[in-house]
PDB file of C-alpha atoms in Angstrom:
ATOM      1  CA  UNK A   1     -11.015 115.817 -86.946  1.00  0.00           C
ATOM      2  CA  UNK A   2      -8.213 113.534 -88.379  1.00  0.00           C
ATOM      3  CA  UNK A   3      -5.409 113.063 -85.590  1.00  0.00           C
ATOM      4  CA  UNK A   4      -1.775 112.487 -86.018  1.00  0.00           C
ATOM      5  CA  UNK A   5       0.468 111.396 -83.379  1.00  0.00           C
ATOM      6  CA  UNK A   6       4.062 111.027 -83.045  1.00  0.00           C
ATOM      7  CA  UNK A   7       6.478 108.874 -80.461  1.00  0.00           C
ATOM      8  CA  UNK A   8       8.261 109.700 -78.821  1.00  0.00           C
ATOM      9  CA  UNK A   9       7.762 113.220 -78.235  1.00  0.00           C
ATOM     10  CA  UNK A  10      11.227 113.840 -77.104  1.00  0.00           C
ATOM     11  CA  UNK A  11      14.583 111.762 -76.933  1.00  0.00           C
ATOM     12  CA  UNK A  12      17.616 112.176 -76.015  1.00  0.00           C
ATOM     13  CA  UNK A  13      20.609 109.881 -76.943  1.00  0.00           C
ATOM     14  CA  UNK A  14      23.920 109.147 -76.975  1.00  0.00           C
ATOM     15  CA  UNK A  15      26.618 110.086 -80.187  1.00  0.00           C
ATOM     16  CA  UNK A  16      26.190 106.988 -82.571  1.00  0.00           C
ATOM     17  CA  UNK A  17      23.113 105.580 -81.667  1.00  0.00           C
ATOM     18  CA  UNK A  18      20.318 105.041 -83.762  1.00  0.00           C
ATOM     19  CA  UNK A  19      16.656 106.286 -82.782  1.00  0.00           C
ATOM     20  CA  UNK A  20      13.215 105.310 -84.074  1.00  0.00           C
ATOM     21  CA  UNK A  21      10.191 107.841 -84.625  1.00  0.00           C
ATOM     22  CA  UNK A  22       6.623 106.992 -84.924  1.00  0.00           C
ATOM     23  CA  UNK A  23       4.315 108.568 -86.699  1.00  0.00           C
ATOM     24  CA  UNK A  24       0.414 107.507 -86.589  1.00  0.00           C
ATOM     25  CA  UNK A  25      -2.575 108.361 -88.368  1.00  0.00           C
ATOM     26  CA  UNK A  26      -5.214 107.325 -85.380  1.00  0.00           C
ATOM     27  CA  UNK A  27      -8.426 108.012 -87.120  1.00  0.00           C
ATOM     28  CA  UNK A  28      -7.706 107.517 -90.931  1.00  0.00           C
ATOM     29  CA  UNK A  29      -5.982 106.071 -93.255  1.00  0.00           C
ATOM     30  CA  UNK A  30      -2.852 107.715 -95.204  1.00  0.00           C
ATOM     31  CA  UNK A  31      -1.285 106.658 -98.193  1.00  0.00           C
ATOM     32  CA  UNK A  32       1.322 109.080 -98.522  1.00  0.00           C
ATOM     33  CA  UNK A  33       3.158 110.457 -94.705  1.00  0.00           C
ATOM     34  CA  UNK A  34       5.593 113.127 -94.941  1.00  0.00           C
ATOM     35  CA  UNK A  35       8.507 113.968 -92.708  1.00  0.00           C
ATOM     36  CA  UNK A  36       9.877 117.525 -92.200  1.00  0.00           C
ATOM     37  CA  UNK A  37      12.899 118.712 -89.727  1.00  0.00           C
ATOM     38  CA  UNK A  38      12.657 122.050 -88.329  1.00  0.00           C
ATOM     39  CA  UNK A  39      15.653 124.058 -86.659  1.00  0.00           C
ATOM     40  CA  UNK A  40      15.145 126.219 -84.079  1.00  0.00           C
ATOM     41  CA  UNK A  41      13.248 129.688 -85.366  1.00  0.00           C
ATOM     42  CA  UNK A  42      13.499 128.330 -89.088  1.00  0.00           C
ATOM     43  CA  UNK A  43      10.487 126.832 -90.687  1.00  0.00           C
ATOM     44  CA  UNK A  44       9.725 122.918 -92.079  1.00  0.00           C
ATOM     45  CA  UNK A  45      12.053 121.522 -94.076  1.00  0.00           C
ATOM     46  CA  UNK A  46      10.594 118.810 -96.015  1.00  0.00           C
ATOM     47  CA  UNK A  47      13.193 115.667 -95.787  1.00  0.00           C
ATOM     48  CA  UNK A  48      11.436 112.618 -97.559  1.00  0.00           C
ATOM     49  CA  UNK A  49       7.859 111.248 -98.628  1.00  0.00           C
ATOM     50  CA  UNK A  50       6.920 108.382 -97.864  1.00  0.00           C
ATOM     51  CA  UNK A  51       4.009 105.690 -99.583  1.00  0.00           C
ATOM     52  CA  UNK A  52       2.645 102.858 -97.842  1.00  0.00           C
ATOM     53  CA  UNK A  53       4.196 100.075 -99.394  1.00  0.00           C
ATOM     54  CA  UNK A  54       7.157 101.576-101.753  1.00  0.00           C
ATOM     55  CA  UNK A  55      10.479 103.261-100.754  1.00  0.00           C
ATOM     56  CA  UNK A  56      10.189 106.972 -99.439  1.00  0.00           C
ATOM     57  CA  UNK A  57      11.729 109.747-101.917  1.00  0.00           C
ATOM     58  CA  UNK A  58      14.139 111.945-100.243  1.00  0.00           C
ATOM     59  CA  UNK A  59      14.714 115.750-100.711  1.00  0.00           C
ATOM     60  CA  UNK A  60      18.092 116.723-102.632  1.00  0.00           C
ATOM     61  CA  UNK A  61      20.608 116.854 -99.524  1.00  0.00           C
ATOM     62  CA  UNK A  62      19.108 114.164 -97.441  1.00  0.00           C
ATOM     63  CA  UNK A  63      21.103 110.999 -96.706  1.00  0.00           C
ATOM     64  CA  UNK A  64      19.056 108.038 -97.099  1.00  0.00           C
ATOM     65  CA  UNK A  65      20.906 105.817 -95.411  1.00  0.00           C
ATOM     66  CA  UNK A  66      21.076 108.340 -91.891  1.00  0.00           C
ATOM     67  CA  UNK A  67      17.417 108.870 -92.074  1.00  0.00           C
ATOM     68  CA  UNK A  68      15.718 105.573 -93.124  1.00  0.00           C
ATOM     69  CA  UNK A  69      11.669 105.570 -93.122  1.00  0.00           C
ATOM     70  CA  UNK A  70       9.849 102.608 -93.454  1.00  0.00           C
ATOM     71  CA  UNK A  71       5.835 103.131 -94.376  1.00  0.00           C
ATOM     72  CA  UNK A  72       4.581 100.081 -93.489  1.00  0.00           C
ATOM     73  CA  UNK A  73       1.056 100.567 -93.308  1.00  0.00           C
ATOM     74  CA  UNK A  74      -1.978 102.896 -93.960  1.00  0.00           C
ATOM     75  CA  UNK A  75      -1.414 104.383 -90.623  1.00  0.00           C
ATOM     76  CA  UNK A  76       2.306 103.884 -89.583  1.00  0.00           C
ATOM     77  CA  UNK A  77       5.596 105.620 -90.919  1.00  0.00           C
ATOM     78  CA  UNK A  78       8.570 105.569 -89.127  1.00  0.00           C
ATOM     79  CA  UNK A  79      11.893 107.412 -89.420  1.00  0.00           C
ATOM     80  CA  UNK A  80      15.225 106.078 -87.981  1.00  0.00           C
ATOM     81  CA  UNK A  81      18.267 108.005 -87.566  1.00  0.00           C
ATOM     82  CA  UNK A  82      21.001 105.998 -87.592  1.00  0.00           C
ATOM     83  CA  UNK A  83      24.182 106.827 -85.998  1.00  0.00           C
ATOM     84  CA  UNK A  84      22.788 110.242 -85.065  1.00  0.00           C
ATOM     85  CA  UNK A  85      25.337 112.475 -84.124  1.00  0.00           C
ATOM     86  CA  UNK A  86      24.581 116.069 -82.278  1.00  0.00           C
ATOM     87  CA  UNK A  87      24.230 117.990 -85.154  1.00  0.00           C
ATOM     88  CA  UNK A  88      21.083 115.898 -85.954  1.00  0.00           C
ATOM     89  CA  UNK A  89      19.707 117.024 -83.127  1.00  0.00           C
ATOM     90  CA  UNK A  90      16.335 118.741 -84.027  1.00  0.00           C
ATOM     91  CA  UNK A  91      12.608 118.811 -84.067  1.00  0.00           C
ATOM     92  CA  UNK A  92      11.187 116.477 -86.112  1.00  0.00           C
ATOM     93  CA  UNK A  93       7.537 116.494 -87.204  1.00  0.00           C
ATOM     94  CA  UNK A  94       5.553 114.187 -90.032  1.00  0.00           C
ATOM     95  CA  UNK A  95       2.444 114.696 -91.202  1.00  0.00           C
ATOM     96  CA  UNK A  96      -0.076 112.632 -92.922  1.00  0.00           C
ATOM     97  CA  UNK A  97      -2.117 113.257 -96.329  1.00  0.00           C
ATOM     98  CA  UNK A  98      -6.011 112.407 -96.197  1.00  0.00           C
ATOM     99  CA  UNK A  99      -6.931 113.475 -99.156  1.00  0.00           C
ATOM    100  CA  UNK A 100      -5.343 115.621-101.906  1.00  0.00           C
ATOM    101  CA  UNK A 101      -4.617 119.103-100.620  1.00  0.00           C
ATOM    102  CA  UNK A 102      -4.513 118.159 -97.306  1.00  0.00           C
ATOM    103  CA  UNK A 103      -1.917 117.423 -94.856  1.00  0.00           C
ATOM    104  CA  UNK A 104      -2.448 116.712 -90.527  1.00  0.00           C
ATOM    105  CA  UNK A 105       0.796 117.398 -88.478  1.00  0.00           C
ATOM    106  CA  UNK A 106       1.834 115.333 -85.654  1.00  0.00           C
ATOM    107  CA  UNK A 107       3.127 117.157 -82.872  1.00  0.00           C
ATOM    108  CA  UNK A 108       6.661 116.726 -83.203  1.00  0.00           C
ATOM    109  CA  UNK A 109       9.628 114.933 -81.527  1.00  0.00           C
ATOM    110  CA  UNK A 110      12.511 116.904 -79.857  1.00  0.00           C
ATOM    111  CA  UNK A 111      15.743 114.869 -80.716  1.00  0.00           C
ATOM    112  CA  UNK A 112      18.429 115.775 -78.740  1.00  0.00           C
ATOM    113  CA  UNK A 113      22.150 113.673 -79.390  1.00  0.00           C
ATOM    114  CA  UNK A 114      24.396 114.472 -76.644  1.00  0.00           C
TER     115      UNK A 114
ATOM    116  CA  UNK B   1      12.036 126.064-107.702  1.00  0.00           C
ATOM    117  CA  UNK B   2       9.083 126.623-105.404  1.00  0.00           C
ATOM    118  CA  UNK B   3       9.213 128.968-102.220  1.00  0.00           C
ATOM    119  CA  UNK B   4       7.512 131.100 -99.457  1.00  0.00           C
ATOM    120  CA  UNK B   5       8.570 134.074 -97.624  1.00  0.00           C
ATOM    121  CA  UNK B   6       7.280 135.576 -95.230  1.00  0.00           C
ATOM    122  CA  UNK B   7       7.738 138.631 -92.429  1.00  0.00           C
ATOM    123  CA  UNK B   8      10.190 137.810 -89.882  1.00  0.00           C
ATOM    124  CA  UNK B   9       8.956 138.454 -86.480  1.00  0.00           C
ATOM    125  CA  UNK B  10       8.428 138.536 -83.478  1.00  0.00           C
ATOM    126  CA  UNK B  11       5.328 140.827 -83.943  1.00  0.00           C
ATOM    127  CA  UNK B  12       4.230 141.914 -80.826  1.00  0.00           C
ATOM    128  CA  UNK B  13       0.509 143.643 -80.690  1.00  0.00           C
ATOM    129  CA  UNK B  14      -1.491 144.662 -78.011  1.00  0.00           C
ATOM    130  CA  UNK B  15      -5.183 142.936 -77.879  1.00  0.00           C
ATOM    131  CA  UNK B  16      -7.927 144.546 -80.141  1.00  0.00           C
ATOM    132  CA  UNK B  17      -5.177 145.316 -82.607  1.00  0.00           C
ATOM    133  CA  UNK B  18      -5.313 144.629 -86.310  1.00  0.00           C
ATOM    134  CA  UNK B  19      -2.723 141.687 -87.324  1.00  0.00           C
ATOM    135  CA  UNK B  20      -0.968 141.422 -90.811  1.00  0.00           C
ATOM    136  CA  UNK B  21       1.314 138.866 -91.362  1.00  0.00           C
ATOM    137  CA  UNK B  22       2.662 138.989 -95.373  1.00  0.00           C
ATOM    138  CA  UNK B  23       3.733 136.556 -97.340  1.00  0.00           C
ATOM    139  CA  UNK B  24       4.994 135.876-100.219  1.00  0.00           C
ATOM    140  CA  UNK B  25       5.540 132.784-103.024  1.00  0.00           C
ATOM    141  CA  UNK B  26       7.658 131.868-106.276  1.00  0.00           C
ATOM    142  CA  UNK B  27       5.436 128.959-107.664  1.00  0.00           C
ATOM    143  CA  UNK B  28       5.557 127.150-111.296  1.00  0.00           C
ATOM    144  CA  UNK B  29       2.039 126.247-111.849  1.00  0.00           C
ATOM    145  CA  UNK B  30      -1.105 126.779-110.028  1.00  0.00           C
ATOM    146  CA  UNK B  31      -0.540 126.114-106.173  1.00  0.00           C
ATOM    147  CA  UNK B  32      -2.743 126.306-103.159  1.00  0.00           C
ATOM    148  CA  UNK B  33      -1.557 128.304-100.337  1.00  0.00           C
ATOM    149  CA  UNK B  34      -2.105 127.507 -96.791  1.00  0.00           C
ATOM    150  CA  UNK B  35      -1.635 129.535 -93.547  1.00  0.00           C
ATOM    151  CA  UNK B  36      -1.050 127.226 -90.580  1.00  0.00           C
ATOM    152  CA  UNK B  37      -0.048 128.215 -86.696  1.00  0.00           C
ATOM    153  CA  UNK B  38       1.977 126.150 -84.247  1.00  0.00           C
ATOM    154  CA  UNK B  39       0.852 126.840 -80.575  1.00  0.00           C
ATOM    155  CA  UNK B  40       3.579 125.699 -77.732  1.00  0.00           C
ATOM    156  CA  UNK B  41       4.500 122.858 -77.907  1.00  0.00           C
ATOM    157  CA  UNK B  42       1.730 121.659 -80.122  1.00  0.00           C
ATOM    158  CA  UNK B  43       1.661 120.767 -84.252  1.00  0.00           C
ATOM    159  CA  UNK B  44       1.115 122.609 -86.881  1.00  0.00           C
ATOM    160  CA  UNK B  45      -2.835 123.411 -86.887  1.00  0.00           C
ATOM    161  CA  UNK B  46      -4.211 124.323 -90.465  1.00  0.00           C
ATOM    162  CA  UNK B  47      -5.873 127.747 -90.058  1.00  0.00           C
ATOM    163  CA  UNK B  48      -6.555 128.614 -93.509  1.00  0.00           C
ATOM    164  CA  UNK B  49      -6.523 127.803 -97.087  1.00  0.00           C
ATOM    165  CA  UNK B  50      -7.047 129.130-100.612  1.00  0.00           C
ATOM    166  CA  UNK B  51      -6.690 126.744-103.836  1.00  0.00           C
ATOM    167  CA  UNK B  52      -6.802 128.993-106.808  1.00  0.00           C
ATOM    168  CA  UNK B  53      -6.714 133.219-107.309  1.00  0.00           C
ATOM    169  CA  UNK B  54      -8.778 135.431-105.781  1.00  0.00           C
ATOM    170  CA  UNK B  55      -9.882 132.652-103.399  1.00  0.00           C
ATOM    171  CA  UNK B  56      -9.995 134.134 -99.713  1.00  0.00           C
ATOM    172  CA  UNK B  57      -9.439 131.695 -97.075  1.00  0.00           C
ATOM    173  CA  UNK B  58     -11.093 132.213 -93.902  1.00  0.00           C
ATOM    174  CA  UNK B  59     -11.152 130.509 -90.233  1.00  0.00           C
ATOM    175  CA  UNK B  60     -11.575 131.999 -86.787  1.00  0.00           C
ATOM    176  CA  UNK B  61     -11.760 135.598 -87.695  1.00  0.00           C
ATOM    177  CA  UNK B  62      -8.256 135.166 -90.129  1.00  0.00           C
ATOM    178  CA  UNK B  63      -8.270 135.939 -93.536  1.00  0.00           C
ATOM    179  CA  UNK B  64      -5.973 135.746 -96.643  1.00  0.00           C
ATOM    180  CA  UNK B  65      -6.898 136.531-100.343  1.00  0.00           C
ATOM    181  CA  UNK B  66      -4.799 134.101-102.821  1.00  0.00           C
ATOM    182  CA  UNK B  67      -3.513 137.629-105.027  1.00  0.00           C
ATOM    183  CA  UNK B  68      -1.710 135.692-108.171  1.00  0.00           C
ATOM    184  CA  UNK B  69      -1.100 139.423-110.055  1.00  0.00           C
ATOM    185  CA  UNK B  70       1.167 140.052-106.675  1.00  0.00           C
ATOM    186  CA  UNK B  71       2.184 136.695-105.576  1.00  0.00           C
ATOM    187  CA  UNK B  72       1.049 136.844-102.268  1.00  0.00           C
ATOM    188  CA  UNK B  73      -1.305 135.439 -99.555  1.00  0.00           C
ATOM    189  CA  UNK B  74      -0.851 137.933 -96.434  1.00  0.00           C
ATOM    190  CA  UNK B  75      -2.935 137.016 -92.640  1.00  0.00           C
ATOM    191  CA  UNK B  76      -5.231 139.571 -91.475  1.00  0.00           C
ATOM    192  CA  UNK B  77      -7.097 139.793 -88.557  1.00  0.00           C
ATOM    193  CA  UNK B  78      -9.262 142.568 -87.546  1.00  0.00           C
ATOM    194  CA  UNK B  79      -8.982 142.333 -83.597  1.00  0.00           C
ATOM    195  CA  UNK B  80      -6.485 139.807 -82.010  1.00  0.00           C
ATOM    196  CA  UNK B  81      -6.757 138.079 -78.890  1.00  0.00           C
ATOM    197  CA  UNK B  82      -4.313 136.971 -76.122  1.00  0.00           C
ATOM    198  CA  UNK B  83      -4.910 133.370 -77.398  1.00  0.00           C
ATOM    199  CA  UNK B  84      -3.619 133.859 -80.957  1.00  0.00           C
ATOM    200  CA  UNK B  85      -0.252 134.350 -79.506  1.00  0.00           C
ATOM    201  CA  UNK B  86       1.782 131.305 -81.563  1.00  0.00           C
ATOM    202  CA  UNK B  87       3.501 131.250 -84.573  1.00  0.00           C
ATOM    203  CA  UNK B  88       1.953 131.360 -88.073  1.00  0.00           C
ATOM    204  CA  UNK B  89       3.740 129.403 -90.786  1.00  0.00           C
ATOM    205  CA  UNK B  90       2.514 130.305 -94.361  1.00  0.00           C
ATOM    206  CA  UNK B  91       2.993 127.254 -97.346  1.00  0.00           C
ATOM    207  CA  UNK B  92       2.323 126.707-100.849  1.00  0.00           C
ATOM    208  CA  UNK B  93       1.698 122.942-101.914  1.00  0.00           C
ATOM    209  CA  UNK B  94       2.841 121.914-105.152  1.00  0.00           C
ATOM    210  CA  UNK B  95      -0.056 120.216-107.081  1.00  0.00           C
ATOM    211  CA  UNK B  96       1.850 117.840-109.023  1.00  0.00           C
ATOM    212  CA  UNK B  97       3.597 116.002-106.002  1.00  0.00           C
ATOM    213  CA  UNK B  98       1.847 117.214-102.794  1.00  0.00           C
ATOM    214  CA  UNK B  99       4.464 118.344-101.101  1.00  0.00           C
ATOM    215  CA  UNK B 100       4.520 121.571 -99.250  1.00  0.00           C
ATOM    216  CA  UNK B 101       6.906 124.284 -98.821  1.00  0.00           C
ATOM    217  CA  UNK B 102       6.813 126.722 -95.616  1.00  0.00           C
ATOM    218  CA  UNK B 103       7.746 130.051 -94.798  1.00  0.00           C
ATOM    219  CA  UNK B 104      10.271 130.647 -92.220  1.00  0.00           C
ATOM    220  CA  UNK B 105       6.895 131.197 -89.391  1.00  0.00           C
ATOM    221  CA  UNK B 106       6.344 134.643 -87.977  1.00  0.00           C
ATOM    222  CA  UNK B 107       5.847 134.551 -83.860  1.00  0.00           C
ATOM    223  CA  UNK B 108       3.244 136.477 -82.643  1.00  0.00           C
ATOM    224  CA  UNK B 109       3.001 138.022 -79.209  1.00  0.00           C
ATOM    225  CA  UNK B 110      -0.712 139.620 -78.140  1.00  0.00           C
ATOM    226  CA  UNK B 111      -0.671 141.816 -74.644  1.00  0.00           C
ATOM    227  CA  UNK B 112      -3.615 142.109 -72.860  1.00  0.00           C
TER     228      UNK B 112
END
């Protein structure tokens, strides 16, 4: 079955650093990635989707310029969080669109800013 | 705009039991509705799905009925086992865009 994988799958970091997540479609190509934060016993929130090749559109309360994703291929997304501070600490999880319909999750990164 | 709810948990049944897990949707439109579950420490696993009404998605001994008259699109299981212990996330995906919107997840707990 289609496989997504994330990196790192935890991180921890000091206040005002930035951090990169990868996300990776290993066995299939995805035009459109999507990246959702969840809080601890609350569900997916969907932050931004992102299109190989154009600029990601971002939920209604998401900074753009904290959480920049770059899509740069069929099977790559990232998301940077720039100048993270604790309360951006979180689990982060993308997922990947096959086909219409259909989205694969990654496993998720714990991001923890101290 | 578009949401899910769904029973808050932890439901906590003992094995052999009969699991329902409801949930709920506000939708413009015609969505498709999707159970998934999240084992520790793993992703989100699709379990289930059901694209238009009256559709009943089915997977492992789950089932869910898309109901459009009541908005819903509950989990059933007949007998649960100590491995379905995770947490089930119900979702809606907006046709027009893709994107998905999740319940809040309901943790389940089986007991031998």
């Amino acid at each position: 079955g289609a496989v997504v994988s994330q990196h790192p799958s935890w991180v921890i970091c000091k206040s005002g650093t930035s951090v990169k997540i990868e996300c990776r479609s290993l066995d299939f190509q995805a035009t459109t990635m999507f990246w959702y934060r969840q809080f601890p016993k609350q569900s997916l929130m969907l932050m931004a989707t992102s299109n190989e090749g154009s600029k990601a559109t971002y939920e209604q309360g998401v900074e753009k310029d904290k959480f920049l994703i770059n899509h740069a291929s069929l099977t790559l997304s990232t998301l940077t969080v720039t100048s993270a501070h604790p309360e951006d600490s979180s689990f982060y999880i993308c997922s990947a669109q096959a086909r219409a319909d259909t989205q694969y999750f990654g496993p998720g990164t714990r991001l923890t800013v101290l | 705009g578009d949401s899910v709810t769904q029973m808050e948990g932890p439901v906590t049944l003992s094995e052999e039991a009969f699991l329902t897990i409801n949930c709920t949707y506000t939708a413009t439109g015609y969505p498709s509705l999707f159970w998934y579950v999240q084992y520790p420490g793993e992703g989100l696993q699709l379990l289930l799905k059901a694209t238009k009404a009256d559709d009943k998605g089915s997977n492992k001994g789950f089932e869910a009925t898309y109901r459009k008259e009541t908005t819903s699109f509950h989990l059933e299981k007949g007998s649960v086992q100590v491995s379905d212990s995770a947490v089930y996330f119900c979702a809606l995906s907006d046709r027009s865009f893709n994107k998905f919107y999740f319940g809040s997840g309901t943790k389940l707990n089986v007991k031998p």
